[in-house]
PDB file of C-alpha atoms in Angstrom:
ATOM      1  CA  PHE L  25       6.539  20.048 -22.495  1.00 89.00           C
ATOM      2  CA  LEU L  26       4.786  21.171 -19.335  1.00 88.00           C
ATOM      3  CA  SER L  27       1.412  20.429 -20.912  1.00 94.00           C
ATOM      4  CA  GLU L  28       2.561  16.943 -21.912  1.00 93.00           C
ATOM      5  CA  ALA L  29       3.910  16.310 -18.407  1.00 88.00           C
ATOM      6  CA  CYS L  30       0.636  17.422 -16.831  1.00 90.00           C
ATOM      7  CA  ASP L  31      -1.315  15.144 -19.170  1.00 94.00           C
ATOM      8  CA  LEU L  32       0.951  12.220 -18.284  1.00 91.00           C
ATOM      9  CA  VAL L  33       0.552  12.805 -14.549  1.00 91.00           C
ATOM     10  CA  PHE L  34      -3.220  13.218 -14.844  1.00 92.00           C
ATOM     11  CA  ASP L  35      -3.590  10.043 -16.907  1.00 94.00           C
ATOM     12  CA  ALA L  36      -1.375   8.024 -14.562  1.00 92.00           C
ATOM     13  CA  ALA L  37      -3.207   9.281 -11.466  1.00 91.00           C
ATOM     14  CA  SER L  38      -6.609   8.497 -12.945  1.00 92.00           C
ATOM     15  CA  VAL L  39      -5.521   4.882 -13.496  1.00 94.00           C
ATOM     16  CA  GLY L  40      -4.162   4.634  -9.938  1.00 90.00           C
ATOM     17  CA  LYS L  41      -0.451   4.360 -10.612  1.00 93.00           C
ATOM     18  CA  GLN L  42       2.155   4.929  -7.890  1.00 93.00           C
ATOM     19  CA  PHE L  43       4.215   8.117  -7.888  1.00 94.00           C
ATOM     20  CA  LEU L  44       7.610   8.915  -6.417  1.00 94.00           C
ATOM     21  CA  ILE L  45       8.491  12.596  -6.052  1.00 93.00           C
ATOM     22  CA  VAL L  46      12.207  13.363  -5.733  1.00 93.00           C
ATOM     23  CA  GLY L  47      13.529  16.759  -4.686  1.00 91.00           C
ATOM     24  CA  THR L  48      16.754  16.768  -2.703  1.00 88.00           C
ATOM     25  CA  LYS L  49      17.760  20.426  -2.988  1.00 89.00           C
ATOM     26  CA  LYS L  50      17.176  22.509   0.153  1.00 87.00           C
ATOM     27  CA  ILE L  51      14.872  24.894  -1.682  1.00 86.00           C
ATOM     28  CA  VAL L  52      12.407  22.219  -2.795  1.00 88.00           C
ATOM     29  CA  ALA L  53      12.795  19.610  -0.017  1.00 89.00           C
ATOM     30  CA  ASP L  54       9.979  20.954   2.181  1.00 90.00           C
ATOM     31  CA  LEU L  55       7.712  21.521  -0.805  1.00 90.00           C
ATOM     32  CA  VAL L  56       8.254  17.918  -1.889  1.00 91.00           C
ATOM     33  CA  VAL L  57       7.162  16.598   1.501  1.00 93.00           C
ATOM     34  CA  ARG L  58       4.028  18.729   1.610  1.00 93.00           C
ATOM     35  CA  ALA L  59       3.048  17.934  -1.968  1.00 91.00           C
ATOM     36  CA  ALA L  60       3.672  14.198  -1.558  1.00 93.00           C
ATOM     37  CA  ILE L  61       1.658  13.982   1.642  1.00 93.00           C
ATOM     38  CA  ARG L  62      -1.232  15.886   0.071  1.00 92.00           C
ATOM     39  CA  ALA L  63      -1.122  13.656  -3.014  1.00 90.00           C
ATOM     40  CA  ARG L  64      -0.591  10.480  -0.959  1.00 91.00           C
ATOM     41  CA  CYS L  65       2.493   9.409  -2.834  1.00 93.00           C
ATOM     42  CA  HIS L  66       6.051   8.473  -1.933  1.00 95.00           C
ATOM     43  CA  TYR L  67       8.868  10.985  -1.759  1.00 95.00           C
ATOM     44  CA  VAL L  68      12.610  11.436  -1.315  1.00 94.00           C
ATOM     45  CA  ASN L  69      13.700  14.800   0.056  1.00 91.00           C
ATOM     46  CA  LYS L  70      17.093  13.988   1.513  1.00 89.00           C
ATOM     47  CA  LYS L  71      20.116  12.465  -0.150  1.00 86.00           C
ATOM     48  CA  TRP L  72      19.272  10.030  -2.935  1.00 86.00           C
ATOM     49  CA  ILE L  73      20.651   6.628  -1.996  1.00 86.00           C
ATOM     50  CA  GLY L  74      22.408   5.108  -4.982  1.00 86.00           C
ATOM     51  CA  GLY L  75      20.620   2.093  -6.422  1.00 87.00           C
ATOM     52  CA  MET L  76      17.360   2.878  -4.648  1.00 88.00           C
ATOM     53  CA  LEU L  77      15.332   1.885  -7.692  1.00 89.00           C
ATOM     54  CA  THR L  78      17.813  -0.068  -9.794  1.00 91.00           C
ATOM     55  CA  ASN L  79      18.746  -2.385  -6.917  1.00 91.00           C
ATOM     56  CA  TRP L  80      15.225  -2.823  -5.561  1.00 91.00           C
ATOM     57  CA  SER L  81      15.870  -6.094  -3.713  1.00 91.00           C
ATOM     58  CA  THR L  82      18.433  -4.395  -1.466  1.00 91.00           C
ATOM     59  CA  THR L  83      16.135  -1.423  -0.907  1.00 91.00           C
ATOM     60  CA  GLU L  84      13.328  -3.777   0.101  1.00 92.00           C
ATOM     61  CA  LYS L  85      15.583  -5.423   2.679  1.00 92.00           C
ATOM     62  CA  ARG L  86      16.528  -2.023   4.119  1.00 91.00           C
ATOM     63  CA  LEU L  87      12.862  -1.014   4.255  1.00 93.00           C
ATOM     64  CA  GLN L  88      12.000  -4.253   6.077  1.00 93.00           C
ATOM     65  CA  LYS L  89      14.804  -3.617   8.570  1.00 92.00           C
ATOM     66  CA  PHE L  90      13.430  -0.087   9.027  1.00 92.00           C
ATOM     67  CA  ARG L  91       9.931  -1.425   9.710  1.00 92.00           C
ATOM     68  CA  ASP L  92      11.290  -4.017  12.159  1.00 91.00           C
ATOM     69  CA  VAL L  93      13.267  -1.463  14.161  1.00 89.00           C
ATOM     70  CA  ARG L  94      10.256   0.898  14.249  1.00 91.00           C
ATOM     71  CA  MET L  95       8.058  -1.941  15.505  1.00 91.00           C
ATOM     72  CA  GLU L  96      10.576  -2.804  18.223  1.00 88.00           C
ATOM     73  CA  GLN L  97      10.635   0.827  19.313  1.00 88.00           C
ATOM     74  CA  LYS L  98       6.842   1.071  19.387  1.00 90.00           C
ATOM     75  CA  MET L  99       6.566  -2.144  21.401  1.00 90.00           C
ATOM     76  CA  GLY L 100       9.141  -0.864  23.906  1.00 87.00           C
ATOM     77  CA  LYS L 101      11.717  -3.561  23.282  1.00 85.00           C
ATOM     78  CA  LEU L 102      14.563  -1.049  23.049  1.00 82.00           C
ATOM     79  CA  GLN L 103      14.394  -0.294  26.769  1.00 84.00           C
ATOM     80  CA  TYR L 104      15.255  -3.911  27.587  1.00 87.00           C
ATOM     81  CA  LEU L 105      18.394  -3.889  25.445  1.00 86.00           C
ATOM     82  CA  PRO L 106      21.788  -2.862  26.775  1.00 90.00           C
ATOM     83  CA  LYS L 107      22.258   0.888  26.564  1.00 89.00           C
ATOM     84  CA  LYS L 108      24.917   0.655  23.848  1.00 91.00           C
ATOM     85  CA  ASP L 109      22.704  -1.492  21.595  1.00 89.00           C
ATOM     86  CA  ALA L 110      19.669   0.722  22.184  1.00 87.00           C
ATOM     87  CA  VAL L 111      21.627   3.848  21.223  1.00 90.00           C
ATOM     88  CA  LYS L 112      22.919   2.108  18.104  1.00 91.00           C
ATOM     89  CA  LEU L 113      19.383   1.107  17.053  1.00 89.00           C
ATOM     90  CA  LYS L 114      18.024   4.603  17.735  1.00 90.00           C
ATOM     91  CA  ARG L 115      20.775   6.113  15.600  1.00 92.00           C
ATOM     92  CA  GLU L 116      20.019   3.603  12.862  1.00 91.00           C
ATOM     93  CA  LEU L 117      16.306   4.417  13.124  1.00 91.00           C
ATOM     94  CA  SER L 118      16.938   8.150  12.755  1.00 92.00           C
ATOM     95  CA  HIS L 119      19.117   7.446   9.705  1.00 91.00           C
ATOM     96  CA  PHE L 120      16.370   5.276   8.201  1.00 91.00           C
ATOM     97  CA  MET L 121      13.765   7.947   8.924  1.00 90.00           C
ATOM     98  CA  ALA L 122      15.813  10.641   7.221  1.00 89.00           C
ATOM     99  CA  TYR L 123      16.639   8.716   4.066  1.00 90.00           C
ATOM    100  CA  LEU L 124      13.839   6.140   3.746  1.00 91.00           C
ATOM    101  CA  GLY L 125      11.011   7.838   5.628  1.00 90.00           C
ATOM    102  CA  GLY L 126       9.232   8.955   2.471  1.00 91.00           C
ATOM    103  CA  ILE L 127       9.259   5.499   0.909  1.00 93.00           C
ATOM    104  CA  LYS L 128       8.638   3.403   4.030  1.00 91.00           C
ATOM    105  CA  TYR L 129       5.307   2.113   2.683  1.00 89.00           C
ATOM    106  CA  MET L 130       6.494   1.542  -0.887  1.00 91.00           C
ATOM    107  CA  THR L 131       6.113  -2.146  -1.712  1.00 89.00           C
ATOM    108  CA  GLU L 132       7.111  -2.107  -5.367  1.00 91.00           C
ATOM    109  CA  LEU L 133       8.809   0.130  -7.875  1.00 92.00           C
ATOM    110  CA  PRO L 134       6.852   3.298  -8.649  1.00 93.00           C
ATOM    111  CA  ASP L 135       5.182   3.720 -12.013  1.00 93.00           C
ATOM    112  CA  VAL L 136       6.050   7.419 -12.338  1.00 92.00           C
ATOM    113  CA  VAL L 137       9.062   9.268 -10.925  1.00 92.00           C
ATOM    114  CA  ILE L 138       8.905  13.062 -10.755  1.00 90.00           C
ATOM    115  CA  ILE L 139      12.261  14.762 -10.233  1.00 89.00           C
ATOM    116  CA  LEU L 140      12.283  18.401  -9.072  1.00 87.00           C
ATOM    117  CA  ASP L 141      15.070  20.936  -9.097  1.00 79.00           C
ATOM    118  CA  GLN L 142      15.114  24.551  -7.978  1.00 62.00           C
ATOM    119  CA  GLN L 143      15.050  25.679 -11.589  1.00 66.00           C
TER     120      GLN L 143
END
């Protein structure tokens, strides 16, 4: 089965398909990030958000909100907000970064999903 999986990944990569690597266990979380960055693919290494792929329209809206808040932070708009609102947006941004940071540039559903476990 490992040989078949390697062939599938090689064939998909040679055609230019998008990959999503999922590994949420503590043992593999750091390895997932490093491997995904090296391979230039998307990843999830924190808690899997239910419906991330099956309810793609909602995930797209959350990703757009994430991008908007990041842009506001980069442009310095948060410093002009009331302190309470700025803290709320920063907390929301850190939540987005933790759970959606690996898929922030994903524009469509991935072609291949690789799920890792410690075994």
